[in-house]
mmCIF file of C-alpha atoms in Angstrom:
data_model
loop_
_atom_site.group_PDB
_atom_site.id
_atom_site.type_symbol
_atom_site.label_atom_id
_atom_site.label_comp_id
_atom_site.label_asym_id
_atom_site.label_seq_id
_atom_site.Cartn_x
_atom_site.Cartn_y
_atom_site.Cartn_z
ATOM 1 C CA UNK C 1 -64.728 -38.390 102.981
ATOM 2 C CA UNK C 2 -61.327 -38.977 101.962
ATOM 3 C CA UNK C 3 -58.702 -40.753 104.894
ATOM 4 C CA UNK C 4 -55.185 -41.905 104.640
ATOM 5 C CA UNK C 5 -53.948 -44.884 106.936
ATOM 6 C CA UNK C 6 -50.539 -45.209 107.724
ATOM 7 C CA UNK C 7 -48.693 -47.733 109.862
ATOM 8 C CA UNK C 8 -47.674 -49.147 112.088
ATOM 9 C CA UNK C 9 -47.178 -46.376 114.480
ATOM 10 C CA UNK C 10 -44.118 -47.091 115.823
ATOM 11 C CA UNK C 11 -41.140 -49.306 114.963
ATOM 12 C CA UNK C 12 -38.348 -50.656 116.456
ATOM 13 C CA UNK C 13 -35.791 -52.622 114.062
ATOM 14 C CA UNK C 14 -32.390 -54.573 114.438
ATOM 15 C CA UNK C 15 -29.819 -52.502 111.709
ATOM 16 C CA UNK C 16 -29.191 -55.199 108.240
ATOM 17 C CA UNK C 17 -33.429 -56.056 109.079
ATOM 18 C CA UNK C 18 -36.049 -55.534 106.202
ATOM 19 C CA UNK C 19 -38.450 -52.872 106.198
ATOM 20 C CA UNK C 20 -41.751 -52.564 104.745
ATOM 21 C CA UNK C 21 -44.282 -49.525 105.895
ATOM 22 C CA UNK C 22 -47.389 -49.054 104.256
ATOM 23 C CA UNK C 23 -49.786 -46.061 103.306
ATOM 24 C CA UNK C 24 -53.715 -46.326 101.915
ATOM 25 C CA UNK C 25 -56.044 -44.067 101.257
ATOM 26 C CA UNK C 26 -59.664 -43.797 101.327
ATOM 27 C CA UNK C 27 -62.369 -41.810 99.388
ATOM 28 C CA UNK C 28 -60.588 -40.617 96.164
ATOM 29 C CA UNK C 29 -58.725 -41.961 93.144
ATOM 30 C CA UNK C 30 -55.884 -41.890 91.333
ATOM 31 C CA UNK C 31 -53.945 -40.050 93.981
ATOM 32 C CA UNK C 32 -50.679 -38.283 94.379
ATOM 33 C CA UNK C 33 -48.814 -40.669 97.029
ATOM 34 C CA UNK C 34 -45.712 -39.262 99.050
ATOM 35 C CA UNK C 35 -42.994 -40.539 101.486
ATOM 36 C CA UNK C 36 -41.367 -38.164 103.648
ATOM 37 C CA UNK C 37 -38.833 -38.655 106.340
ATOM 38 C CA UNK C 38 -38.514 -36.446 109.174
ATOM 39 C CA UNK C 39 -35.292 -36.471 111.469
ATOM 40 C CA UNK C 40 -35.480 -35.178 115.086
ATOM 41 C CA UNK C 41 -36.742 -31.452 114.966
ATOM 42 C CA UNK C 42 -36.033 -30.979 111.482
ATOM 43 C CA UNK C 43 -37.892 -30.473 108.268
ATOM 44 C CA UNK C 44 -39.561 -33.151 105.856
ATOM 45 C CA UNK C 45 -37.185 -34.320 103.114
ATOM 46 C CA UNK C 46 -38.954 -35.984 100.216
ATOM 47 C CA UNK C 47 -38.089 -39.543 99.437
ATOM 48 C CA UNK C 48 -40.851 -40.825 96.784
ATOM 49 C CA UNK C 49 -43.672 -39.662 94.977
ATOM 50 C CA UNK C 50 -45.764 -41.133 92.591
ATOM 51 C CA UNK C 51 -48.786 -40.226 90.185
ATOM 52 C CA UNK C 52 -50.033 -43.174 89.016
ATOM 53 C CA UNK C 53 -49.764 -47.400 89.440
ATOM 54 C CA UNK C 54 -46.600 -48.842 89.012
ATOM 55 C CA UNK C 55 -44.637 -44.986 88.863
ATOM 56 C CA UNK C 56 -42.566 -44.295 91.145
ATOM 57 C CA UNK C 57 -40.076 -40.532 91.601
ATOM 58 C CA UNK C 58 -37.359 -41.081 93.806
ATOM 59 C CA UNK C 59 -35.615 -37.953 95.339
ATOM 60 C CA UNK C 60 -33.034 -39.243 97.642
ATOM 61 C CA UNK C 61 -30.761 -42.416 96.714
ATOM 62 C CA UNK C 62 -30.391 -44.333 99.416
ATOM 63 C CA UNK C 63 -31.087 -47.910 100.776
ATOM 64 C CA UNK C 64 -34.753 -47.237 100.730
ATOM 65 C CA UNK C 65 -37.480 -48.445 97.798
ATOM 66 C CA UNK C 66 -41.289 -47.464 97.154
ATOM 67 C CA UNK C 67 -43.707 -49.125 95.488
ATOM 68 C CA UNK C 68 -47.228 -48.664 94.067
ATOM 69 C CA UNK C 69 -49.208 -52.031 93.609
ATOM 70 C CA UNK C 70 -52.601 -50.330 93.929
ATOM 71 C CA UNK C 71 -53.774 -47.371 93.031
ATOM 72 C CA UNK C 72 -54.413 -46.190 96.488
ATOM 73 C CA UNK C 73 -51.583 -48.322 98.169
ATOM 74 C CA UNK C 74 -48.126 -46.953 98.642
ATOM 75 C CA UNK C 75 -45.454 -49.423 100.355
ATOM 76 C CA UNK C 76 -42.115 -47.959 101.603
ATOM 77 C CA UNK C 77 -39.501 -50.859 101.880
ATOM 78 C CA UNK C 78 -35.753 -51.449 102.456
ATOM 79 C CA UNK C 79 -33.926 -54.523 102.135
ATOM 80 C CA UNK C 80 -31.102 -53.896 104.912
ATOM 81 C CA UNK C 81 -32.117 -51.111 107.379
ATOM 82 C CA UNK C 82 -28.993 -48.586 108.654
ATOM 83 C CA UNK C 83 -29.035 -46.474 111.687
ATOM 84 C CA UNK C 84 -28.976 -43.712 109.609
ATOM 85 C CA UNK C 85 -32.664 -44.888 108.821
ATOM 86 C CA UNK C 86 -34.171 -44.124 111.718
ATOM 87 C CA UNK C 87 -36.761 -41.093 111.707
ATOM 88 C CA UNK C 88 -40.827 -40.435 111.245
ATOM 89 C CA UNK C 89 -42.114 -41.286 108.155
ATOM 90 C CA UNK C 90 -44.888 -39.557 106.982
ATOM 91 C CA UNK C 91 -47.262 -40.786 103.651
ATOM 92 C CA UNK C 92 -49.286 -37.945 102.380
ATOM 93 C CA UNK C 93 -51.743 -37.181 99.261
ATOM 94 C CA UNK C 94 -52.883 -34.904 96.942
ATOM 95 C CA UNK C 95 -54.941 -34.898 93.883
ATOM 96 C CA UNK C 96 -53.859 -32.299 91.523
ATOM 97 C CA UNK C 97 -56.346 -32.910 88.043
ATOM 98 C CA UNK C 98 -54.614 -30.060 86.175
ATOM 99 C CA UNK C 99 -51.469 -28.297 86.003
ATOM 100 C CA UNK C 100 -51.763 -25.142 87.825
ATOM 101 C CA UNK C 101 -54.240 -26.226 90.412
ATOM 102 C CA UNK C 102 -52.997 -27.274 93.566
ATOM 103 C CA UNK C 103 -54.809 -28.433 96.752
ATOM 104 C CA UNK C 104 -53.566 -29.063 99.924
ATOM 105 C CA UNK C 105 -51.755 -32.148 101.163
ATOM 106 C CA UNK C 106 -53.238 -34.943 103.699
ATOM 107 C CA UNK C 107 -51.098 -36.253 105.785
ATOM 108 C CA UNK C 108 -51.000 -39.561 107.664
ATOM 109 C CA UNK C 109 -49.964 -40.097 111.139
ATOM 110 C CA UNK C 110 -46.839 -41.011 110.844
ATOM 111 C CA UNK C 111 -44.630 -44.285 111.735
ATOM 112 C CA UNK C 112 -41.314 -43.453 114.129
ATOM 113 C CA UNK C 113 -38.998 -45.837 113.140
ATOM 114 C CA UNK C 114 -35.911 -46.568 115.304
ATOM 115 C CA UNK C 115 -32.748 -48.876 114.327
ATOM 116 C CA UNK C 116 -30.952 -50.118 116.767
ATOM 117 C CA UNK F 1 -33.604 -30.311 97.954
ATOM 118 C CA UNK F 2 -34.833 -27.223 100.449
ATOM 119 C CA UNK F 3 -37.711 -24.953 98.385
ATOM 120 C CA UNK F 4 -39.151 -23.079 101.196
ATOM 121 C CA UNK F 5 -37.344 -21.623 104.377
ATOM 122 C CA UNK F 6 -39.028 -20.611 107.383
ATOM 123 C CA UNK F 7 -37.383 -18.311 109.692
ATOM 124 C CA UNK F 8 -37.185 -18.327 112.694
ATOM 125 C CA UNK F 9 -36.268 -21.797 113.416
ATOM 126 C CA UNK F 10 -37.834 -21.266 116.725
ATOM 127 C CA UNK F 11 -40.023 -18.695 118.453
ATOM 128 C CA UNK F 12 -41.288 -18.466 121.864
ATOM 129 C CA UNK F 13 -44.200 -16.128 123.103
ATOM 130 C CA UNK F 14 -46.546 -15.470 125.784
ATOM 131 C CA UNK F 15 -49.967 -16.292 125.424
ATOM 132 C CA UNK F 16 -52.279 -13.232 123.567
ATOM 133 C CA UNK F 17 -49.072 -12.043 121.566
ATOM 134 C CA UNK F 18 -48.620 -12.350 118.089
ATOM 135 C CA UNK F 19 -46.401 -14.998 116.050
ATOM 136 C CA UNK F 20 -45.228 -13.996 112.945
ATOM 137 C CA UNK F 21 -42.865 -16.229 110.784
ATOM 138 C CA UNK F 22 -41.313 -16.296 107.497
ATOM 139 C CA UNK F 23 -40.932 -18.491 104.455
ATOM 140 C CA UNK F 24 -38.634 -18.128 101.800
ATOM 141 C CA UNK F 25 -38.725 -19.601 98.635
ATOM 142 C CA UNK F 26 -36.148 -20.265 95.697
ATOM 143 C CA UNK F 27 -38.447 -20.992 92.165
ATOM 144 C CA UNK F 28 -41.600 -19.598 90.938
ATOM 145 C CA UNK F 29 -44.636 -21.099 92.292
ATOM 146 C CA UNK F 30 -48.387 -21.366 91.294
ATOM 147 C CA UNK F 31 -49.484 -21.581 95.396
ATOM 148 C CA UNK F 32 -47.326 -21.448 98.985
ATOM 149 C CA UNK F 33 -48.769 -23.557 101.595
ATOM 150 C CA UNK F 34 -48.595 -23.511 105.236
ATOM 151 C CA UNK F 35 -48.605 -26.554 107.674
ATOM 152 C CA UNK F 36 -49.162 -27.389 111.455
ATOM 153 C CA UNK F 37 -47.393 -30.095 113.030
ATOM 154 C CA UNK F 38 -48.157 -31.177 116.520
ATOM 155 C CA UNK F 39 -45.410 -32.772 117.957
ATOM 156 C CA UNK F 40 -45.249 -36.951 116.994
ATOM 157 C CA UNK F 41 -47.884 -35.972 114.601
ATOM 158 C CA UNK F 42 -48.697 -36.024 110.773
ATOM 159 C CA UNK F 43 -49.172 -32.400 109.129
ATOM 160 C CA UNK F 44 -52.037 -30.358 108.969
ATOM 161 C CA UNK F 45 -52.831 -27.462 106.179
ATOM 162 C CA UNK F 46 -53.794 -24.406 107.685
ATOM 163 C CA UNK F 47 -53.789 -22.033 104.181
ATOM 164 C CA UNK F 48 -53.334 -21.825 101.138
ATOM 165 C CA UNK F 49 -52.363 -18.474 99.018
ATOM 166 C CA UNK F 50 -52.416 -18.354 95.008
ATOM 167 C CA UNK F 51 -49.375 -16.469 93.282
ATOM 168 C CA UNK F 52 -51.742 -13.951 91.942
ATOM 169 C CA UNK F 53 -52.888 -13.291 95.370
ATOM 170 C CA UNK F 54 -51.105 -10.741 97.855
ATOM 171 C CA UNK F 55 -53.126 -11.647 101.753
ATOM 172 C CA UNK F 56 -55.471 -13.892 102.533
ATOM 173 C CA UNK F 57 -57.401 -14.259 106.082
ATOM 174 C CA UNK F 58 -58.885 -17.721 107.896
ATOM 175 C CA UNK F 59 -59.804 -16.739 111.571
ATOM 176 C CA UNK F 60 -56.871 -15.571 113.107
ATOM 177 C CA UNK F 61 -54.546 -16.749 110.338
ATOM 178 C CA UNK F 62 -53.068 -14.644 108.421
ATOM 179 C CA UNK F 63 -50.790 -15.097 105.531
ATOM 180 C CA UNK F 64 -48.892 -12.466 102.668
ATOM 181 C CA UNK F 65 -47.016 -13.067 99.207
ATOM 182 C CA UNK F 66 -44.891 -11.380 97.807
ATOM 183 C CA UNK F 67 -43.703 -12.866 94.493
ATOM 184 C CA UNK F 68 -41.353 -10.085 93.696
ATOM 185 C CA UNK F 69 -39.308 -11.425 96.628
ATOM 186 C CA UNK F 70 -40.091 -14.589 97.099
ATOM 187 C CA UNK F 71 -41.042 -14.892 100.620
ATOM 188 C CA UNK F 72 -44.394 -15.057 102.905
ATOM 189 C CA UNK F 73 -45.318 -14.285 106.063
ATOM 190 C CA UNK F 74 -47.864 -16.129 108.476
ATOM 191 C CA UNK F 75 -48.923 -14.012 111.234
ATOM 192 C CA UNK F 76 -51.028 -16.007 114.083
ATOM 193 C CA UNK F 77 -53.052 -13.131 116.073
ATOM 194 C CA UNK F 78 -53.367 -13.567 119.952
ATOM 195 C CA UNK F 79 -51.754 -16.389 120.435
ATOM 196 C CA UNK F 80 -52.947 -19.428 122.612
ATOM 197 C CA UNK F 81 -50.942 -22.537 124.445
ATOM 198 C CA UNK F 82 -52.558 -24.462 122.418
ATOM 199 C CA UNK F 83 -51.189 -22.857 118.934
ATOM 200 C CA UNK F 84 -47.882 -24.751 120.255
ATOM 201 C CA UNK F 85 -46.568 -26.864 117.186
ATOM 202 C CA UNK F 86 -44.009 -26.059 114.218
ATOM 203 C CA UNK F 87 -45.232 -24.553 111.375
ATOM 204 C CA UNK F 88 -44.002 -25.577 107.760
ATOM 205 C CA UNK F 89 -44.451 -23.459 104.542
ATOM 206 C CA UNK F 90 -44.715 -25.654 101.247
ATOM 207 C CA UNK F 91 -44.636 -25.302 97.488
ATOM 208 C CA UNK F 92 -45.495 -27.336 94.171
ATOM 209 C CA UNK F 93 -43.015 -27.112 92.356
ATOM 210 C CA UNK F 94 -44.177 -25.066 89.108
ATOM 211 C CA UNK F 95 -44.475 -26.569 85.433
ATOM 212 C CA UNK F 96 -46.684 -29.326 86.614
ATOM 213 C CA UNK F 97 -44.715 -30.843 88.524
ATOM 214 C CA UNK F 98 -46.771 -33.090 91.390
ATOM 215 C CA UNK F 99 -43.282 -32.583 93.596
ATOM 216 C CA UNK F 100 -44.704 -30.609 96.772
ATOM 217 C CA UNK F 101 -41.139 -29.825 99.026
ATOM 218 C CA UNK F 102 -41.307 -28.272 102.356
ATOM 219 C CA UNK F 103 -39.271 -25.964 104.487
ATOM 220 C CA UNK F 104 -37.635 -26.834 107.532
ATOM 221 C CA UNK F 105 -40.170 -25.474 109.638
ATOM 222 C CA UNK F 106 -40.911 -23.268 112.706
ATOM 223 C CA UNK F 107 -40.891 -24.335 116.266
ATOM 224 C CA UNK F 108 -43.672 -22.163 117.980
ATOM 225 C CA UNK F 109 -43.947 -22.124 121.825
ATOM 226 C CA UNK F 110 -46.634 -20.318 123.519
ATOM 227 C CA UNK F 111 -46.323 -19.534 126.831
ATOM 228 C CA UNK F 112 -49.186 -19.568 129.070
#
């Protein structure tokens, strides 16, 4: 069966302090791989996706960089964290084959990230 | 940018009433989605409901389309405490695109 591991859980960073979070999954290949950001009580906002190795959609400029080493690997990073950085992340997946067919999402856990 | 919109932002019920909430989208779409979030917590699909299809039932989920308006509808019948979580619609983006963008979500409380 397919799983997606995201972490670390929770994070507490100084602001101008590098960032890496990181998102695998397990049981499929050549996966969709998202990054969404999640402010208090609000909705997702889409930072990154990617389709494939080394590809990488960004939605939102900002201070904040994916990348895709692995196929199933998906690494959310930031040179100099801001306050404005804090929120939950969230790494999800999908595997669309074909245009037109859509499945649902998987979602990991999440990582609350504070900067202080 | 926003694709869905779920209205209300927030709804609170007693326990064995119905929820109903709304999503409204902007684009065409091949599917809308709807999500569970527990509080802290990742996401969780509940349903999923093709743009060729008009209601579609999973226990005591149930969800409506209607393209000629863009919007949907998820109704949650007789309620529980433990339905307590926000509730997100999503869509793909048409045209192939892998972007899937979500609404900002409703906040359902049920009352026991």
């Amino acid at each position: 069966s397919q799983t997606i591991h995201q972490w670390p859980a929770t994070l507490v960073q100084p602001v101008g302090s590098p960032l890496s979070l990181e998102c695998t999954v397990e049981g499929t290949s050549n996966p969709n791989l998202y990054w969404y950001r999640q402010a208090a009580g609000r909705g997702l906002q889409l930072l990154f996706y990617s389709v494939g190795i080394g590809q990488i959609s960004s939605e939102v400029p900002q201070n904040l960089s994916a990348s895709r080493p692995q196929d199933r690997q998906f690494i959310l990073s930031s040179k100099k964290l801001l306050l404005s950085d804090s929120g939950f992340y969230l790494c999800a997946w999908t595997n669309w084959a074909w245009v037109g067919r859509s499945d649902e999402a998987f979602f990991g856990q999440g990582t609350r990230l504070t900067v202080v | 940018s926003q694709q869905g919109e779920e209205d209300p932002q927030a709804l609170s019920i007693q326990e064995g009433e119905n929820a109903t909430m709304n999503c409204s989208y902007k684009t065409s779409i091949n599917n809308l989605q709807w999500y569970r979030q527990n509080s802290g917590r990742g996401l969780v699909h509940l349903i999923l409901i093709r743009s060729n299809e008009r209601e579609k039932h999973s226990g005591r989920l149930r969800v409506t389309l209607d393209t000629s308006k863009k919007s949907s509808s998820l109704l949650i019948t007789a309620s529980r405490a433990a339905d307590t979580a926000s509730y997100f619609c999503a869509t793909p983006l048409q045209g192939g695109s892998e972007k899937l963008v979500f609404g900002k979500g409703t906040k359902l409380t049920v009352n026991p």
